[in-house]
Amino acid sequence: MELLNELNVKKNDIEKIIYSYLPKQEGYQKTVFEAMNYSIEAGGKRLRPMLMQETYRLFGGTNEAILHPFMAAMEMIHTYSLVHDDLPAMDNDEYRRGRKTTHIVFGEAMGILAGDALLNYAFETATKAFEETSSLLKTAKAFTVLSKKAGVFGMIGGQVVDVESEGQPLTEEKLEFIHHLKTSALIEASMMIGAILAGADDAKVNDIEQVARHVGLAFQIQDDILDVTSTIEELGKPIHSDEKNNKTTYVTLFGLEQAGVKVEEYTNLSLSLLEKYTDKEDFLYQLLVYLITRKH
């Protein structure tokens, strides 16, 4: 219970940071601003900016002003991917985070534009970190990580393979590739950016990338399990959507029990590596355990 209270306090603080970067809802293009803000304000765990912030603190970062634009940008990128995921051409979902999806409220065309706008605005926001930095090199390196992990060699690349694989049998290798790029990539970027901006060396950043990769895989498999075992009230989005979209998951490939074993395997890989830098009482460690073993 103490962890959940701390999680809630940190989430509220992070939302204040994110909201401070949102555009004002005015001008001729006001509708797209409203759609962008509606999408962001729908809520969520704020997992990625939280992981970024906690990793920054883990490695002794002291100037969080440089971090804030990246935290907001990361949540914008994550949110735009959900807005586009929900579109009729993709998953065709009507609910996200317990309320109507963006394209249902604003129309399909504005849903597409709102996603495009959030992606572009994310990078516009991230550039504000250059105004706060004492190291252009570190900030540029963080910006590069953000760009690559969100693109065709990261999240979008995973989405492409995921879309093309619908209704087809998948090997475990290809399924892991999809999960790694589609889910782990932004978690990797979040934790790597936190480490880079705090001044961690390349070896530590590489370790953190692996921690995040395994966390992302465990998180996604747990999400697949919840899609089968949870309820729409608990999850805040439609259940059995993977089945509806003929998607191969670890659950359809191996069954619920073996999928749970995979979650445990990836969890152990992640946490054993993280233990090089922190102990089990640290908030970041407990946060990762909570996220991987969550029930909603």
PDB file of N, CA and C in Angstrom, residues 177-237:
ATOM      1  N   PHE A 177      10.705 -10.289 -31.170  1.00  0.00           N
ATOM      2  CA  PHE A 177      11.140  -9.119 -31.944  1.00  0.00           C
ATOM      3  C   PHE A 177      10.071  -8.028 -31.902  1.00  0.00           C
ATOM      4  N   ILE A 178       8.823  -8.422 -32.114  1.00  0.00           N
ATOM      5  CA  ILE A 178       7.714  -7.460 -32.093  1.00  0.00           C
ATOM      6  C   ILE A 178       7.614  -6.794 -30.725  1.00  0.00           C
ATOM      7  N   HIS A 179       7.597  -7.607 -29.673  1.00  0.00           N
ATOM      8  CA  HIS A 179       7.482  -7.076 -28.308  1.00  0.00           C
ATOM      9  C   HIS A 179       8.661  -6.163 -27.974  1.00  0.00           C
ATOM     10  N   HIS A 180       9.859  -6.580 -28.376  1.00  0.00           N
ATOM     11  CA  HIS A 180      11.050  -5.791 -28.070  1.00  0.00           C
ATOM     12  C   HIS A 180      10.939  -4.397 -28.668  1.00  0.00           C
ATOM     13  N   LEU A 181      10.587  -4.330 -29.960  1.00  0.00           N
ATOM     14  CA  LEU A 181      10.519  -3.019 -30.605  1.00  0.00           C
ATOM     15  C   LEU A 181       9.262  -2.250 -30.210  1.00  0.00           C
ATOM     16  N   LYS A 182       8.131  -2.936 -30.208  1.00  0.00           N
ATOM     17  CA  LYS A 182       6.866  -2.234 -29.994  1.00  0.00           C
ATOM     18  C   LYS A 182       6.698  -1.739 -28.557  1.00  0.00           C
ATOM     19  N   THR A 183       7.143  -2.538 -27.587  1.00  0.00           N
ATOM     20  CA  THR A 183       6.931  -2.196 -26.176  1.00  0.00           C
ATOM     21  C   THR A 183       8.218  -1.790 -25.471  1.00  0.00           C
ATOM     22  N   SER A 184       9.261  -2.609 -25.594  1.00  0.00           N
ATOM     23  CA  SER A 184      10.491  -2.341 -24.841  1.00  0.00           C
ATOM     24  C   SER A 184      11.201  -1.073 -25.291  1.00  0.00           C
ATOM     25  N   ALA A 185      11.114  -0.746 -26.570  1.00  0.00           N
ATOM     26  CA  ALA A 185      11.929   0.348 -27.116  1.00  0.00           C
ATOM     27  C   ALA A 185      11.724   1.672 -26.371  1.00  0.00           C
ATOM     28  N   LEU A 186      10.481   2.046 -26.092  1.00  0.00           N
ATOM     29  CA  LEU A 186      10.249   3.320 -25.403  1.00  0.00           C
ATOM     30  C   LEU A 186      10.624   3.241 -23.922  1.00  0.00           C
ATOM     31  N   ILE A 187      10.513   2.057 -23.338  1.00  0.00           N
ATOM     32  CA  ILE A 187      10.964   1.887 -21.949  1.00  0.00           C
ATOM     33  C   ILE A 187      12.487   1.985 -21.903  1.00  0.00           C
ATOM     34  N   GLU A 188      13.143   1.378 -22.889  1.00  0.00           N
ATOM     35  CA  GLU A 188      14.599   1.500 -23.013  1.00  0.00           C
ATOM     36  C   GLU A 188      15.000   2.961 -23.146  1.00  0.00           C
ATOM     37  N   ALA A 189      14.327   3.662 -24.059  1.00  0.00           N
ATOM     38  CA  ALA A 189      14.649   5.078 -24.287  1.00  0.00           C
ATOM     39  C   ALA A 189      14.490   5.886 -23.005  1.00  0.00           C
ATOM     40  N   SER A 190      13.413   5.631 -22.274  1.00  0.00           N
ATOM     41  CA  SER A 190      13.139   6.386 -21.044  1.00  0.00           C
ATOM     42  C   SER A 190      14.265   6.224 -20.033  1.00  0.00           C
ATOM     43  N   MET A 191      14.643   4.980 -19.786  1.00  0.00           N
ATOM     44  CA  MET A 191      15.666   4.725 -18.772  1.00  0.00           C
ATOM     45  C   MET A 191      17.056   5.137 -19.254  1.00  0.00           C
ATOM     46  N   MET A 192      17.332   4.934 -20.538  1.00  0.00           N
ATOM     47  CA  MET A 192      18.624   5.350 -21.099  1.00  0.00           C
ATOM     48  C   MET A 192      18.791   6.864 -21.048  1.00  0.00           C
ATOM     49  N   ILE A 193      17.746   7.602 -21.376  1.00  0.00           N
ATOM     50  CA  ILE A 193      17.802   9.067 -21.347  1.00  0.00           C
ATOM     51  C   ILE A 193      18.061   9.544 -19.926  1.00  0.00           C
ATOM     52  N   GLY A 194      17.370   8.938 -18.957  1.00  0.00           N
ATOM     53  CA  GLY A 194      17.622   9.287 -17.562  1.00  0.00           C
ATOM     54  C   GLY A 194      19.070   9.068 -17.173  1.00  0.00           C
ATOM     55  N   ALA A 195      19.623   7.918 -17.575  1.00  0.00           N
ATOM     56  CA  ALA A 195      21.018   7.601 -17.254  1.00  0.00           C
ATOM     57  C   ALA A 195      21.992   8.533 -17.962  1.00  0.00           C
ATOM     58  N   ILE A 196      21.754   8.772 -19.250  1.00  0.00           N
ATOM     59  CA  ILE A 196      22.645   9.637 -20.048  1.00  0.00           C
ATOM     60  C   ILE A 196      22.700  11.049 -19.474  1.00  0.00           C
ATOM     61  N   LEU A 197      21.532  11.622 -19.188  1.00  0.00           N
ATOM     62  CA  LEU A 197      21.490  13.007 -18.702  1.00  0.00           C
ATOM     63  C   LEU A 197      22.066  13.140 -17.299  1.00  0.00           C
ATOM     64  N   ALA A 198      22.071  12.032 -16.544  1.00  0.00           N
ATOM     65  CA  ALA A 198      22.674  12.048 -15.204  1.00  0.00           C
ATOM     66  C   ALA A 198      24.191  11.886 -15.264  1.00  0.00           C
ATOM     67  N   GLY A 199      24.703  11.547 -16.454  1.00  0.00           N
ATOM     68  CA  GLY A 199      26.151  11.426 -16.615  1.00  0.00           C
ATOM     69  C   GLY A 199      26.689  10.017 -16.527  1.00  0.00           C
ATOM     70  N   ALA A 200      25.821   9.008 -16.607  1.00  0.00           N
ATOM     71  CA  ALA A 200      26.281   7.614 -16.572  1.00  0.00           C
ATOM     72  C   ALA A 200      27.142   7.310 -17.787  1.00  0.00           C
ATOM     73  N   ASP A 201      28.170   6.458 -17.617  1.00  0.00           N
ATOM     74  CA  ASP A 201      29.039   6.117 -18.745  1.00  0.00           C
ATOM     75  C   ASP A 201      28.352   5.094 -19.651  1.00  0.00           C
ATOM     76  N   ASP A 202      29.000   4.795 -20.784  1.00  0.00           N
ATOM     77  CA  ASP A 202      28.380   3.928 -21.798  1.00  0.00           C
ATOM     78  C   ASP A 202      28.061   2.535 -21.261  1.00  0.00           C
ATOM     79  N   ALA A 203      28.946   1.987 -20.424  1.00  0.00           N
ATOM     80  CA  ALA A 203      28.715   0.639 -19.879  1.00  0.00           C
ATOM     81  C   ALA A 203      27.457   0.609 -19.030  1.00  0.00           C
ATOM     82  N   LYS A 204      27.265   1.639 -18.212  1.00  0.00           N
ATOM     83  CA  LYS A 204      26.071   1.710 -17.364  1.00  0.00           C
ATOM     84  C   LYS A 204      24.812   1.920 -18.200  1.00  0.00           C
ATOM     85  N   VAL A 205      24.919   2.765 -19.223  1.00  0.00           N
ATOM     86  CA  VAL A 205      23.768   3.003 -20.109  1.00  0.00           C
ATOM     87  C   VAL A 205      23.384   1.708 -20.825  1.00  0.00           C
ATOM     88  N   ASN A 206      24.380   0.932 -21.249  1.00  0.00           N
ATOM     89  CA  ASN A 206      24.099  -0.353 -21.902  1.00  0.00           C
ATOM     90  C   ASN A 206      23.421  -1.329 -20.948  1.00  0.00           C
ATOM     91  N   ASP A 207      23.868  -1.347 -19.701  1.00  0.00           N
ATOM     92  CA  ASP A 207      23.226  -2.196 -18.689  1.00  0.00           C
ATOM     93  C   ASP A 207      21.765  -1.807 -18.501  1.00  0.00           C
ATOM     94  N   ILE A 208      21.536  -0.502 -18.403  1.00  0.00           N
ATOM     95  CA  ILE A 208      20.171   0.004 -18.197  1.00  0.00           C
ATOM     96  C   ILE A 208      19.292  -0.306 -19.399  1.00  0.00           C
ATOM     97  N   GLU A 209      19.873  -0.275 -20.585  1.00  0.00           N
ATOM     98  CA  GLU A 209      19.118  -0.645 -21.789  1.00  0.00           C
ATOM     99  C   GLU A 209      18.636  -2.094 -21.687  1.00  0.00           C
ATOM    100  N   GLN A 210      19.495  -2.981 -21.175  1.00  0.00           N
ATOM    101  CA  GLN A 210      19.122  -4.389 -21.031  1.00  0.00           C
ATOM    102  C   GLN A 210      18.089  -4.587 -19.923  1.00  0.00           C
ATOM    103  N   VAL A 211      18.247  -3.853 -18.819  1.00  0.00           N
ATOM    104  CA  VAL A 211      17.237  -3.881 -17.759  1.00  0.00           C
ATOM    105  C   VAL A 211      15.869  -3.532 -18.346  1.00  0.00           C
ATOM    106  N   ALA A 212      15.839  -2.452 -19.096  1.00  0.00           N
ATOM    107  CA  ALA A 212      14.584  -1.964 -19.673  1.00  0.00           C
ATOM    108  C   ALA A 212      14.025  -2.912 -20.722  1.00  0.00           C
ATOM    109  N   ARG A 213      14.919  -3.517 -21.500  1.00  0.00           N
ATOM    110  CA  ARG A 213      14.454  -4.459 -22.524  1.00  0.00           C
ATOM    111  C   ARG A 213      13.689  -5.616 -21.881  1.00  0.00           C
ATOM    112  N   HIS A 214      14.264  -6.210 -20.839  1.00  0.00           N
ATOM    113  CA  HIS A 214      13.628  -7.348 -20.190  1.00  0.00           C
ATOM    114  C   HIS A 214      12.355  -6.933 -19.445  1.00  0.00           C
ATOM    115  N   VAL A 215      12.367  -5.734 -18.869  1.00  0.00           N
ATOM    116  CA  VAL A 215      11.160  -5.207 -18.227  1.00  0.00           C
ATOM    117  C   VAL A 215      10.038  -5.065 -19.257  1.00  0.00           C
ATOM    118  N   GLY A 216      10.381  -4.505 -20.412  1.00  0.00           N
ATOM    119  CA  GLY A 216       9.391  -4.308 -21.465  1.00  0.00           C
ATOM    120  C   GLY A 216       8.778  -5.607 -21.941  1.00  0.00           C
ATOM    121  N   LEU A 217       9.617  -6.623 -22.105  1.00  0.00           N
ATOM    122  CA  LEU A 217       9.115  -7.931 -22.551  1.00  0.00           C
ATOM    123  C   LEU A 217       8.192  -8.546 -21.499  1.00  0.00           C
ATOM    124  N   ALA A 218       8.621  -8.490 -20.228  1.00  0.00           N
ATOM    125  CA  ALA A 218       7.779  -9.018 -19.151  1.00  0.00           C
ATOM    126  C   ALA A 218       6.463  -8.244 -19.052  1.00  0.00           C
ATOM    127  N   PHE A 219       6.549  -6.919 -19.176  1.00  0.00           N
ATOM    128  CA  PHE A 219       5.377  -6.045 -19.106  1.00  0.00           C
ATOM    129  C   PHE A 219       4.373  -6.399 -20.206  1.00  0.00           C
ATOM    130  N   GLN A 220       4.879  -6.608 -21.434  1.00  0.00           N
ATOM    131  CA  GLN A 220       4.000  -6.902 -22.560  1.00  0.00           C
ATOM    132  C   GLN A 220       3.336  -8.266 -22.424  1.00  0.00           C
ATOM    133  N   ILE A 221       4.112  -9.256 -21.981  1.00  0.00           N
ATOM    134  CA  ILE A 221       3.524 -10.590 -21.803  1.00  0.00           C
ATOM    135  C   ILE A 221       2.463 -10.551 -20.703  1.00  0.00           C
ATOM    136  N   GLN A 222       2.739  -9.817 -19.637  1.00  0.00           N
ATOM    137  CA  GLN A 222       1.748  -9.657 -18.577  1.00  0.00           C
ATOM    138  C   GLN A 222       0.490  -8.972 -19.110  1.00  0.00           C
ATOM    139  N   ASP A 223       0.676  -8.004 -20.012  1.00  0.00           N
ATOM    140  CA  ASP A 223      -0.452  -7.322 -20.651  1.00  0.00           C
ATOM    141  C   ASP A 223      -1.278  -8.314 -21.470  1.00  0.00           C
ATOM    142  N   ASP A 224      -0.589  -9.220 -22.171  1.00  0.00           N
ATOM    143  CA  ASP A 224      -1.282 -10.252 -22.955  1.00  0.00           C
ATOM    144  C   ASP A 224      -2.073 -11.188 -22.045  1.00  0.00           C
ATOM    145  N   ILE A 225      -1.500 -11.499 -20.882  1.00  0.00           N
ATOM    146  CA  ILE A 225      -2.188 -12.356 -19.911  1.00  0.00           C
ATOM    147  C   ILE A 225      -3.443 -11.657 -19.395  1.00  0.00           C
ATOM    148  N   LEU A 226      -3.297 -10.362 -19.069  1.00  0.00           N
ATOM    149  CA  LEU A 226      -4.434  -9.604 -18.539  1.00  0.00           C
ATOM    150  C   LEU A 226      -5.537  -9.442 -19.583  1.00  0.00           C
ATOM    151  N   ASP A 227      -5.162  -9.416 -20.851  1.00  0.00           N
ATOM    152  CA  ASP A 227      -6.156  -9.311 -21.925  1.00  0.00           C
ATOM    153  C   ASP A 227      -7.107 -10.509 -21.901  1.00  0.00           C
ATOM    154  N   VAL A 228      -6.629 -11.628 -21.354  1.00  0.00           N
ATOM    155  CA  VAL A 228      -7.428 -12.849 -21.266  1.00  0.00           C
ATOM    156  C   VAL A 228      -8.114 -12.974 -19.906  1.00  0.00           C
ATOM    157  N   THR A 229      -7.413 -12.569 -18.832  1.00  0.00           N
ATOM    158  CA  THR A 229      -7.901 -12.875 -17.477  1.00  0.00           C
ATOM    159  C   THR A 229      -8.599 -11.712 -16.775  1.00  0.00           C
ATOM    160  N   SER A 230      -8.423 -10.480 -17.270  1.00  0.00           N
ATOM    161  CA  SER A 230      -8.960  -9.313 -16.569  1.00  0.00           C
ATOM    162  C   SER A 230     -10.357  -8.966 -17.078  1.00  0.00           C
ATOM    163  N   THR A 231     -10.906  -7.869 -16.545  1.00  0.00           N
ATOM    164  CA  THR A 231     -12.203  -7.357 -17.009  1.00  0.00           C
ATOM    165  C   THR A 231     -11.995  -5.957 -17.570  1.00  0.00           C
ATOM    166  N   ILE A 232     -12.952  -5.480 -18.347  1.00  0.00           N
ATOM    167  CA  ILE A 232     -12.837  -4.143 -18.942  1.00  0.00           C
ATOM    168  C   ILE A 232     -12.798  -3.071 -17.849  1.00  0.00           C
ATOM    169  N   GLU A 233     -13.493  -3.328 -16.721  1.00  0.00           N
ATOM    170  CA  GLU A 233     -13.494  -2.361 -15.613  1.00  0.00           C
ATOM    171  C   GLU A 233     -12.108  -2.270 -14.979  1.00  0.00           C
ATOM    172  N   GLU A 234     -11.448  -3.415 -14.803  1.00  0.00           N
ATOM    173  CA  GLU A 234     -10.119  -3.440 -14.198  1.00  0.00           C
ATOM    174  C   GLU A 234      -9.065  -2.858 -15.136  1.00  0.00           C
ATOM    175  N   LEU A 235      -9.178  -3.206 -16.412  1.00  0.00           N
ATOM    176  CA  LEU A 235      -8.126  -2.860 -17.369  1.00  0.00           C
ATOM    177  C   LEU A 235      -8.318  -1.482 -17.978  1.00  0.00           C
ATOM    178  N   GLY A 236      -9.572  -1.004 -18.035  1.00  0.00           N
ATOM    179  CA  GLY A 236      -9.830   0.318 -18.598  1.00  0.00           C
ATOM    180  C   GLY A 236      -9.807   0.349 -20.111  1.00  0.00           C
ATOM    181  N   LYS A 237      -9.763  -0.830 -20.739  1.00  0.00           N
ATOM    182  CA  LYS A 237      -9.799  -0.935 -22.196  1.00  0.00           C
ATOM    183  C   LYS A 237     -10.398  -2.293 -22.536  1.00  0.00           C
TER     184      LYS A 237
END
